[in-house]
Amino acid sequence: MRLQRVARFLILCLIVMSSGIAWQANAEYADVVLNQKSEKEGVRPVIFPHWFHRIRFKCKVCHAELGFKMRVGSNHISMENITAGEFCGACHNGDVAWSADECDLCHSGKPGLKTGIRGGHETMGPGIW
Amino acid sequence: MGLLCVLTLTALASNWQKLAEDGLHDPTNPALKLLQDPTESLSVLPPDSTGNKVDWIRALQNGDIKPRSNILEQLEDEILDLDVLIMAAGSAPIVRFPHKAHTEWLDCSNCHEHLFKSKAGATQFTMLDILQGEYCGTCHGAVSFPLTECNRCHSVDPDEANRIQREMATAKAEADDKQ
């Protein structure tokens, strides 16, 4: 009986994982959608590509030095923070990287996307991320 | 089932999508053409079978990428070459946690003391916690290699683990003798 339950659970997991691949096959692994404030403020959601940034910076730069918590949705960042040189604004200041007036380069997501971490290749975890 | 297989194969066949076709980026955004497509930079890095399909550890160690360690020159790299064996792995092989690969990317404060106590064995966690995005699952399954890769962490058989522990105990005893 218990074995049956375990088997059913495993089959369910397989189905969820397979359908996850179908739904999310396109996004690059660890792409982050940030849309807690964006669309309410009338701009597209932000797509943050981890892959692009980790080629140039170690994890510690953003997650220790700049203070980004390692959980999607837990950093409540406003454009005021960024133009004041905090968070993204530590680099996106026209010096290290493009400045914060290049709205469309970060606010580049499709309308309606939900905040969360995405990815293609076998990354389907629970929705907590 | 056939459809699922086809979808899975399609997903695995192409390594990296163009941004305009990735389902996230707005293809009508005129600035999109200024952003780099993943293929351009990821295809030249050491390959892997999962995640970004890049072996990030090897890319860093080979010098294929040279990511900065700081912005404000406050944090220096503090590489710790110390493996931790996590023995309580149920029927799975024992976990070897390599500090070196982690400290080449991360600061001690990213994990200690809020996720893991520094004292080995002081933090109790289960695979279920990890699958729910806690402990190792804060990164693994989100940004670093996914949780489908059991054997990368559960990598040491019990006999080998016992041998390593004996060696460590001997080395510690010798070091204590010298003091």
mmCIF file of C-alpha atoms in Angstrom:
data_model
loop_
_atom_site.group_PDB
_atom_site.id
_atom_site.type_symbol
_atom_site.label_atom_id
_atom_site.label_comp_id
_atom_site.label_asym_id
_atom_site.label_seq_id
_atom_site.Cartn_x
_atom_site.Cartn_y
_atom_site.Cartn_z
ATOM 1 C CA MET A 1 0.000 0.000 0.000
ATOM 2 C CA ARG A 2 2.779 2.387 1.059
ATOM 3 C CA LEU A 3 4.760 1.327 -2.000
ATOM 4 C CA GLN A 4 1.806 2.244 -4.192
ATOM 5 C CA ARG A 5 1.640 5.693 -2.639
ATOM 6 C CA VAL A 6 5.353 6.207 -3.212
ATOM 7 C CA ALA A 7 4.983 5.046 -6.834
ATOM 8 C CA ARG A 8 2.061 7.409 -7.372
ATOM 9 C CA PHE A 9 4.072 10.279 -5.873
ATOM 10 C CA LEU A 10 7.052 9.513 -8.118
ATOM 11 C CA ILE A 11 4.854 9.392 -11.227
ATOM 12 C CA LEU A 12 3.319 12.716 -10.195
ATOM 13 C CA CYS A 13 6.814 14.199 -9.791
ATOM 14 C CA LEU A 14 7.751 12.951 -13.270
ATOM 15 C CA ILE A 15 4.658 14.507 -14.811
ATOM 16 C CA VAL A 16 5.275 17.816 -13.032
ATOM 17 C CA MET A 17 8.921 17.841 -14.105
ATOM 18 C CA SER A 18 8.104 16.958 -17.719
ATOM 19 C CA SER A 19 5.400 19.559 -18.003
ATOM 20 C CA GLY A 20 7.774 22.047 -16.384
ATOM 21 C CA ILE A 21 10.218 21.443 -19.219
ATOM 22 C CA ALA A 22 7.440 22.171 -21.700
ATOM 23 C CA TRP A 23 6.389 25.369 -19.920
ATOM 24 C CA GLN A 24 9.764 26.795 -19.109
ATOM 25 C CA ALA A 25 12.016 25.315 -21.771
ATOM 26 C CA ASN A 26 12.896 28.691 -23.191
ATOM 27 C CA ALA A 27 14.166 30.849 -20.356
ATOM 28 C CA GLU A 28 17.871 30.576 -19.623
ATOM 29 C CA TYR A 29 18.690 28.775 -16.378
ATOM 30 C CA ALA A 30 18.532 31.153 -13.397
ATOM 31 C CA ASP A 31 16.997 34.070 -15.282
ATOM 32 C CA VAL A 32 15.137 36.190 -12.727
ATOM 33 C CA VAL A 33 11.898 38.040 -13.393
ATOM 34 C CA LEU A 34 11.359 41.101 -11.164
ATOM 35 C CA ASN A 35 7.862 42.468 -11.322
ATOM 36 C CA GLN A 36 6.792 43.452 -7.818
ATOM 37 C CA LYS A 37 6.803 47.133 -8.749
ATOM 38 C CA SER A 38 7.581 47.443 -12.477
ATOM 39 C CA GLU A 39 4.202 47.042 -14.130
ATOM 40 C CA LYS A 40 2.422 48.937 -11.349
ATOM 41 C CA GLU A 41 4.759 51.807 -12.241
ATOM 42 C CA GLY A 42 4.026 51.445 -15.961
ATOM 43 C CA VAL A 43 7.225 49.786 -17.200
ATOM 44 C CA ARG A 44 8.007 46.247 -18.368
ATOM 45 C CA PRO A 45 9.162 43.654 -15.823
ATOM 46 C CA VAL A 46 12.934 43.363 -15.316
ATOM 47 C CA ILE A 47 14.728 40.274 -16.634
ATOM 48 C CA PHE A 48 17.942 39.761 -14.674
ATOM 49 C CA PRO A 49 20.256 37.245 -16.408
ATOM 50 C CA HIS A 50 22.453 35.500 -13.809
ATOM 51 C CA TRP A 51 24.540 33.879 -16.565
ATOM 52 C CA PHE A 52 25.604 37.238 -17.993
ATOM 53 C CA HIS A 53 26.565 38.646 -14.600
ATOM 54 C CA ARG A 54 28.477 35.654 -13.257
ATOM 55 C CA ILE A 55 30.825 35.752 -16.232
ATOM 56 C CA ARG A 56 31.860 39.210 -15.007
ATOM 57 C CA PHE A 57 31.335 39.092 -11.238
ATOM 58 C CA LYS A 58 31.617 36.449 -8.536
ATOM 59 C CA CYS A 59 28.465 35.715 -6.518
ATOM 60 C CA LYS A 60 29.961 37.518 -3.526
ATOM 61 C CA VAL A 61 30.022 40.896 -5.270
ATOM 62 C CA CYS A 62 26.245 41.236 -5.367
ATOM 63 C CA HIS A 63 25.303 38.844 -2.585
ATOM 64 C CA ALA A 64 27.814 39.990 0.039
ATOM 65 C CA GLU A 65 29.183 43.390 -0.960
ATOM 66 C CA LEU A 66 26.031 44.911 -2.447
ATOM 67 C CA GLY A 67 23.619 43.223 -0.070
ATOM 68 C CA PHE A 68 21.298 41.317 -2.404
ATOM 69 C CA LYS A 69 19.558 38.607 -0.388
ATOM 70 C CA MET A 70 19.657 35.209 -2.082
ATOM 71 C CA ARG A 71 15.905 34.810 -2.477
ATOM 72 C CA VAL A 72 13.783 36.110 -5.308
ATOM 73 C CA GLY A 73 11.366 38.778 -4.138
ATOM 74 C CA SER A 74 13.150 39.498 -0.852
ATOM 75 C CA ASN A 75 15.015 42.571 -2.100
ATOM 76 C CA HIS A 76 12.650 45.518 -2.220
ATOM 77 C CA ILE A 77 14.570 47.761 -4.566
ATOM 78 C CA SER A 78 13.247 50.996 -5.993
ATOM 79 C CA MET A 79 14.642 53.182 -8.767
ATOM 80 C CA GLU A 80 15.534 55.709 -6.032
ATOM 81 C CA ASN A 81 17.913 53.113 -4.529
ATOM 82 C CA ILE A 82 19.457 52.465 -7.920
ATOM 83 C CA THR A 83 20.023 56.104 -8.862
ATOM 84 C CA ALA A 84 21.509 56.605 -5.383
ATOM 85 C CA GLY A 85 24.132 53.989 -6.271
ATOM 86 C CA GLU A 86 22.725 51.121 -4.248
ATOM 87 C CA PHE A 87 22.069 47.541 -5.446
ATOM 88 C CA CYS A 88 22.057 47.514 -9.311
ATOM 89 C CA GLY A 89 23.129 51.159 -9.175
ATOM 90 C CA ALA A 90 26.554 50.228 -7.804
ATOM 91 C CA CYS A 91 27.468 49.278 -11.395
ATOM 92 C CA HIS A 92 24.619 50.561 -13.526
ATOM 93 C CA ASN A 93 25.775 54.146 -13.231
ATOM 94 C CA GLY A 94 27.233 54.759 -16.681
ATOM 95 C CA ASP A 95 30.660 53.858 -15.343
ATOM 96 C CA VAL A 96 30.913 50.083 -14.855
ATOM 97 C CA ALA A 97 27.765 49.357 -16.881
ATOM 98 C CA TRP A 98 24.986 51.258 -18.632
ATOM 99 C CA SER A 99 23.278 53.871 -16.534
ATOM 100 C CA ALA A 100 19.796 53.718 -15.034
ATOM 101 C CA ASP A 101 18.286 55.950 -17.719
ATOM 102 C CA GLU A 102 18.563 53.087 -20.244
ATOM 103 C CA CYS A 103 15.190 51.774 -19.029
ATOM 104 C CA ASP A 104 14.510 49.279 -21.825
ATOM 105 C CA LEU A 105 17.740 47.346 -21.341
ATOM 106 C CA CYS A 106 16.684 46.041 -17.910
ATOM 107 C CA HIS A 107 12.910 46.509 -18.125
ATOM 108 C CA SER A 108 12.789 44.111 -21.058
ATOM 109 C CA GLY A 109 10.268 41.442 -20.026
ATOM 110 C CA LYS A 110 6.919 40.560 -21.502
ATOM 111 C CA PRO A 111 3.983 42.169 -19.717
ATOM 112 C CA GLY A 112 2.278 39.959 -17.146
ATOM 113 C CA LEU A 113 5.292 37.916 -16.045
ATOM 114 C CA LYS A 114 5.348 36.933 -12.383
ATOM 115 C CA THR A 115 8.337 37.593 -10.123
ATOM 116 C CA GLY A 116 10.425 34.447 -9.806
ATOM 117 C CA ILE A 117 13.441 32.497 -10.953
ATOM 118 C CA ARG A 118 13.180 30.662 -14.267
ATOM 119 C CA GLY A 119 15.218 28.310 -16.294
ATOM 120 C CA GLY A 120 15.239 25.592 -18.811
ATOM 121 C CA HIS A 121 17.527 22.684 -18.329
ATOM 122 C CA GLU A 122 16.205 20.372 -15.599
ATOM 123 C CA THR A 123 15.797 23.176 -13.122
ATOM 124 C CA MET A 124 12.214 22.571 -12.077
ATOM 125 C CA GLY A 125 12.103 23.060 -8.358
ATOM 126 C CA PRO A 126 9.202 24.135 -6.201
ATOM 127 C CA GLY A 127 7.815 27.596 -6.821
ATOM 128 C CA ILE A 128 9.471 29.021 -3.711
ATOM 129 C CA TRP A 129 12.268 30.505 -5.854
ATOM 130 C CA MET B 1 3.785 10.042 -23.101
ATOM 131 C CA GLY B 2 5.019 10.362 -26.694
ATOM 132 C CA LEU B 3 4.269 14.065 -26.623
ATOM 133 C CA LEU B 4 6.194 14.451 -23.370
ATOM 134 C CA CYS B 5 9.191 12.689 -24.920
ATOM 135 C CA VAL B 6 9.090 14.988 -27.932
ATOM 136 C CA LEU B 7 8.836 18.071 -25.718
ATOM 137 C CA THR B 8 11.704 16.851 -23.552
ATOM 138 C CA LEU B 9 13.886 16.109 -26.578
ATOM 139 C CA THR B 10 13.085 19.513 -28.069
ATOM 140 C CA ALA B 11 14.039 21.168 -24.801
ATOM 141 C CA LEU B 12 17.329 19.293 -24.652
ATOM 142 C CA ALA B 13 18.217 19.627 -28.327
ATOM 143 C CA SER B 14 18.959 23.343 -28.340
ATOM 144 C CA ASN B 15 21.306 24.600 -25.654
ATOM 145 C CA TRP B 16 20.500 28.284 -25.591
ATOM 146 C CA GLN B 17 17.527 30.267 -26.872
ATOM 147 C CA LYS B 18 17.714 33.643 -28.530
ATOM 148 C CA LEU B 19 16.451 36.336 -26.134
ATOM 149 C CA ALA B 20 13.722 37.363 -28.577
ATOM 150 C CA GLU B 21 12.377 33.802 -28.542
ATOM 151 C CA ASP B 22 12.903 32.846 -24.900
ATOM 152 C CA GLY B 23 9.349 33.531 -23.746
ATOM 153 C CA LEU B 24 10.554 36.112 -21.201
ATOM 154 C CA HIS B 25 11.865 39.044 -23.211
ATOM 155 C CA ASP B 26 9.408 41.314 -24.994
ATOM 156 C CA PRO B 27 10.217 40.886 -28.715
ATOM 157 C CA THR B 28 8.702 44.301 -29.449
ATOM 158 C CA ASN B 29 11.278 46.050 -27.238
ATOM 159 C CA PRO B 30 13.499 48.070 -29.609
ATOM 160 C CA ALA B 31 16.425 47.834 -27.156
ATOM 161 C CA LEU B 32 16.419 44.032 -27.254
ATOM 162 C CA LYS B 33 18.963 43.926 -30.087
ATOM 163 C CA LEU B 34 21.513 45.591 -27.797
ATOM 164 C CA LEU B 35 21.426 42.718 -25.297
ATOM 165 C CA GLN B 36 23.780 39.771 -25.671
ATOM 166 C CA ASP B 37 22.322 36.373 -26.564
ATOM 167 C CA PRO B 38 23.437 33.541 -24.253
ATOM 168 C CA THR B 39 24.871 31.467 -27.130
ATOM 169 C CA GLU B 40 27.490 34.094 -27.880
ATOM 170 C CA SER B 41 29.201 33.871 -24.503
ATOM 171 C CA LEU B 42 28.135 30.472 -23.125
ATOM 172 C CA SER B 43 28.999 28.356 -26.175
ATOM 173 C CA VAL B 44 32.723 29.075 -25.776
ATOM 174 C CA LEU B 45 32.898 28.028 -22.100
ATOM 175 C CA PRO B 46 33.572 24.484 -20.757
ATOM 176 C CA PRO B 47 30.384 22.492 -21.356
ATOM 177 C CA ASP B 48 28.141 20.816 -18.806
ATOM 178 C CA SER B 49 24.997 18.721 -19.197
ATOM 179 C CA THR B 50 22.651 20.809 -17.040
ATOM 180 C CA GLY B 51 21.867 24.332 -15.874
ATOM 181 C CA ASN B 52 23.357 26.920 -18.214
ATOM 182 C CA LYS B 53 25.162 23.994 -19.902
ATOM 183 C CA VAL B 54 28.364 25.570 -18.633
ATOM 184 C CA ASP B 55 30.782 24.081 -16.116
ATOM 185 C CA TRP B 56 31.206 27.312 -14.157
ATOM 186 C CA ILE B 57 33.741 25.875 -11.707
ATOM 187 C CA ARG B 58 36.027 24.760 -14.518
ATOM 188 C CA ALA B 59 35.487 28.013 -16.457
ATOM 189 C CA LEU B 60 36.778 29.952 -13.450
ATOM 190 C CA GLN B 61 39.638 27.589 -12.616
ATOM 191 C CA ASN B 62 40.799 27.470 -16.274
ATOM 192 C CA GLY B 63 40.762 31.251 -16.482
ATOM 193 C CA ASP B 64 38.160 31.134 -19.297
ATOM 194 C CA ILE B 65 36.304 33.782 -17.316
ATOM 195 C CA LYS B 66 37.803 36.317 -14.926
ATOM 196 C CA PRO B 67 34.922 37.609 -12.814
ATOM 197 C CA ARG B 68 35.658 40.476 -10.426
ATOM 198 C CA SER B 69 35.765 39.746 -6.695
ATOM 199 C CA ASN B 70 34.633 43.174 -5.596
ATOM 200 C CA ILE B 71 33.321 46.548 -6.662
ATOM 201 C CA LEU B 72 34.455 48.754 -3.810
ATOM 202 C CA GLU B 73 37.614 46.789 -2.989
ATOM 203 C CA GLN B 74 36.342 45.850 0.429
ATOM 204 C CA LEU B 75 36.058 42.111 0.037
ATOM 205 C CA GLU B 76 39.078 39.972 -0.745
ATOM 206 C CA ASP B 77 38.899 36.342 -1.835
ATOM 207 C CA GLU B 78 39.195 34.021 1.108
ATOM 208 C CA ILE B 79 39.698 30.594 -0.474
ATOM 209 C CA LEU B 80 39.296 27.705 1.967
ATOM 210 C CA ASP B 81 40.527 24.331 0.732
ATOM 211 C CA LEU B 82 38.635 22.148 3.196
ATOM 212 C CA ASP B 83 36.265 19.333 2.362
ATOM 213 C CA VAL B 84 33.410 18.546 4.728
ATOM 214 C CA LEU B 85 31.932 15.052 4.738
ATOM 215 C CA ILE B 86 28.243 14.927 5.574
ATOM 216 C CA MET B 87 27.741 11.386 6.800
ATOM 217 C CA ALA B 88 23.979 11.363 7.431
ATOM 218 C CA ALA B 89 22.848 10.679 3.880
ATOM 219 C CA GLY B 90 20.501 7.750 4.485
ATOM 220 C CA SER B 91 21.031 5.025 1.928
ATOM 221 C CA ALA B 92 22.665 7.451 -0.533
ATOM 222 C CA PRO B 93 26.434 7.836 -0.818
ATOM 223 C CA ILE B 94 27.960 10.295 1.659
ATOM 224 C CA VAL B 95 28.152 13.973 0.703
ATOM 225 C CA ARG B 96 31.493 15.641 0.132
ATOM 226 C CA PHE B 97 31.156 19.425 0.376
ATOM 227 C CA PRO B 98 34.146 21.192 -1.201
ATOM 228 C CA HIS B 99 34.767 24.581 0.436
ATOM 229 C CA LYS B 100 37.283 25.411 -2.302
ATOM 230 C CA ALA B 101 34.845 25.436 -5.232
ATOM 231 C CA HIS B 102 32.389 27.443 -3.137
ATOM 232 C CA THR B 103 34.793 30.035 -1.723
ATOM 233 C CA GLU B 104 36.170 30.728 -5.190
ATOM 234 C CA TRP B 105 32.773 32.284 -5.908
ATOM 235 C CA LEU B 106 31.218 33.141 -2.567
ATOM 236 C CA ASP B 107 32.027 34.994 0.632
ATOM 237 C CA CYS B 108 31.924 33.085 3.949
ATOM 238 C CA SER B 109 29.032 35.328 5.017
ATOM 239 C CA ASN B 110 26.843 34.053 2.180
ATOM 240 C CA CYS B 111 26.382 30.749 4.028
ATOM 241 C CA HIS B 112 27.715 31.304 7.588
ATOM 242 C CA GLU B 113 26.199 31.533 10.118
ATOM 243 C CA HIS B 114 22.622 32.036 8.990
ATOM 244 C CA LEU B 115 22.357 29.024 6.641
ATOM 245 C CA PHE B 116 25.052 26.791 8.115
ATOM 246 C CA LYS B 117 26.839 26.918 11.469
ATOM 247 C CA SER B 118 30.612 26.808 11.053
ATOM 248 C CA LYS B 119 30.894 23.822 13.376
ATOM 249 C CA ALA B 120 30.600 20.635 11.285
ATOM 250 C CA GLY B 121 27.500 18.648 12.185
ATOM 251 C CA ALA B 122 25.867 21.524 14.077
ATOM 252 C CA THR B 123 23.316 22.218 11.334
ATOM 253 C CA GLN B 124 20.625 19.600 10.834
ATOM 254 C CA PHE B 125 18.884 19.504 7.465
ATOM 255 C CA THR B 126 17.208 17.010 5.166
ATOM 256 C CA MET B 127 16.887 16.521 1.430
ATOM 257 C CA LEU B 128 13.291 17.706 1.739
ATOM 258 C CA ASP B 129 14.526 21.058 3.119
ATOM 259 C CA ILE B 130 16.912 21.340 0.185
ATOM 260 C CA LEU B 131 14.167 20.528 -2.339
ATOM 261 C CA GLN B 132 12.111 23.320 -0.786
ATOM 262 C CA GLY B 133 14.865 25.828 -1.450
ATOM 263 C CA GLU B 134 16.505 25.887 1.978
ATOM 264 C CA TYR B 135 20.170 25.231 2.911
ATOM 265 C CA CYS B 136 22.042 23.952 -0.209
ATOM 266 C CA GLY B 137 18.780 24.474 -2.129
ATOM 267 C CA THR B 138 19.130 28.240 -1.730
ATOM 268 C CA CYS B 139 21.434 28.057 -4.765
ATOM 269 C CA HIS B 140 21.351 24.466 -6.074
ATOM 270 C CA GLY B 141 18.229 24.140 -8.181
ATOM 271 C CA ALA B 142 18.001 27.895 -8.632
ATOM 272 C CA VAL B 143 21.316 29.263 -9.935
ATOM 273 C CA SER B 144 23.955 26.563 -9.442
ATOM 274 C CA PHE B 145 23.713 22.999 -10.756
ATOM 275 C CA PRO B 146 20.217 21.573 -10.264
ATOM 276 C CA LEU B 147 19.049 18.969 -7.757
ATOM 277 C CA THR B 148 18.710 16.315 -10.435
ATOM 278 C CA GLU B 149 22.492 15.837 -10.178
ATOM 279 C CA CYS B 150 22.453 13.630 -7.040
ATOM 280 C CA ASN B 151 25.893 12.107 -7.542
ATOM 281 C CA ARG B 152 27.758 15.374 -7.704
ATOM 282 C CA CYS B 153 27.144 15.880 -3.979
ATOM 283 C CA HIS B 154 26.454 12.291 -2.868
ATOM 284 C CA SER B 155 29.807 11.221 -4.168
ATOM 285 C CA VAL B 156 31.716 9.297 -1.503
ATOM 286 C CA ASP B 157 31.133 5.641 -0.656
ATOM 287 C CA PRO B 158 31.168 4.777 3.073
ATOM 288 C CA ASP B 159 34.499 2.867 2.982
ATOM 289 C CA GLU B 160 36.213 5.795 1.308
ATOM 290 C CA ALA B 161 34.628 8.180 3.827
ATOM 291 C CA ASN B 162 35.890 6.087 6.750
ATOM 292 C CA ARG B 163 39.393 6.070 5.259
ATOM 293 C CA ILE B 164 39.350 9.862 4.813
ATOM 294 C CA GLN B 165 38.117 10.350 8.374
ATOM 295 C CA ARG B 166 40.886 8.119 9.751
ATOM 296 C CA GLU B 167 43.461 10.095 7.771
ATOM 297 C CA MET B 168 42.056 13.374 9.042
ATOM 298 C CA ALA B 169 42.103 12.115 12.643
ATOM 299 C CA THR B 170 45.722 10.989 12.242
ATOM 300 C CA ALA B 171 46.738 14.305 10.689
ATOM 301 C CA LYS B 172 45.010 16.201 13.517
ATOM 302 C CA ALA B 173 46.698 14.047 16.163
ATOM 303 C CA GLU B 174 50.104 14.664 14.552
ATOM 304 C CA ALA B 175 49.441 18.400 14.404
ATOM 305 C CA ASP B 176 48.405 18.403 18.091
ATOM 306 C CA ASP B 177 51.585 16.480 18.996
ATOM 307 C CA LYS B 178 53.743 19.089 17.302
ATOM 308 C CA GLN B 179 52.214 21.940 19.292
#
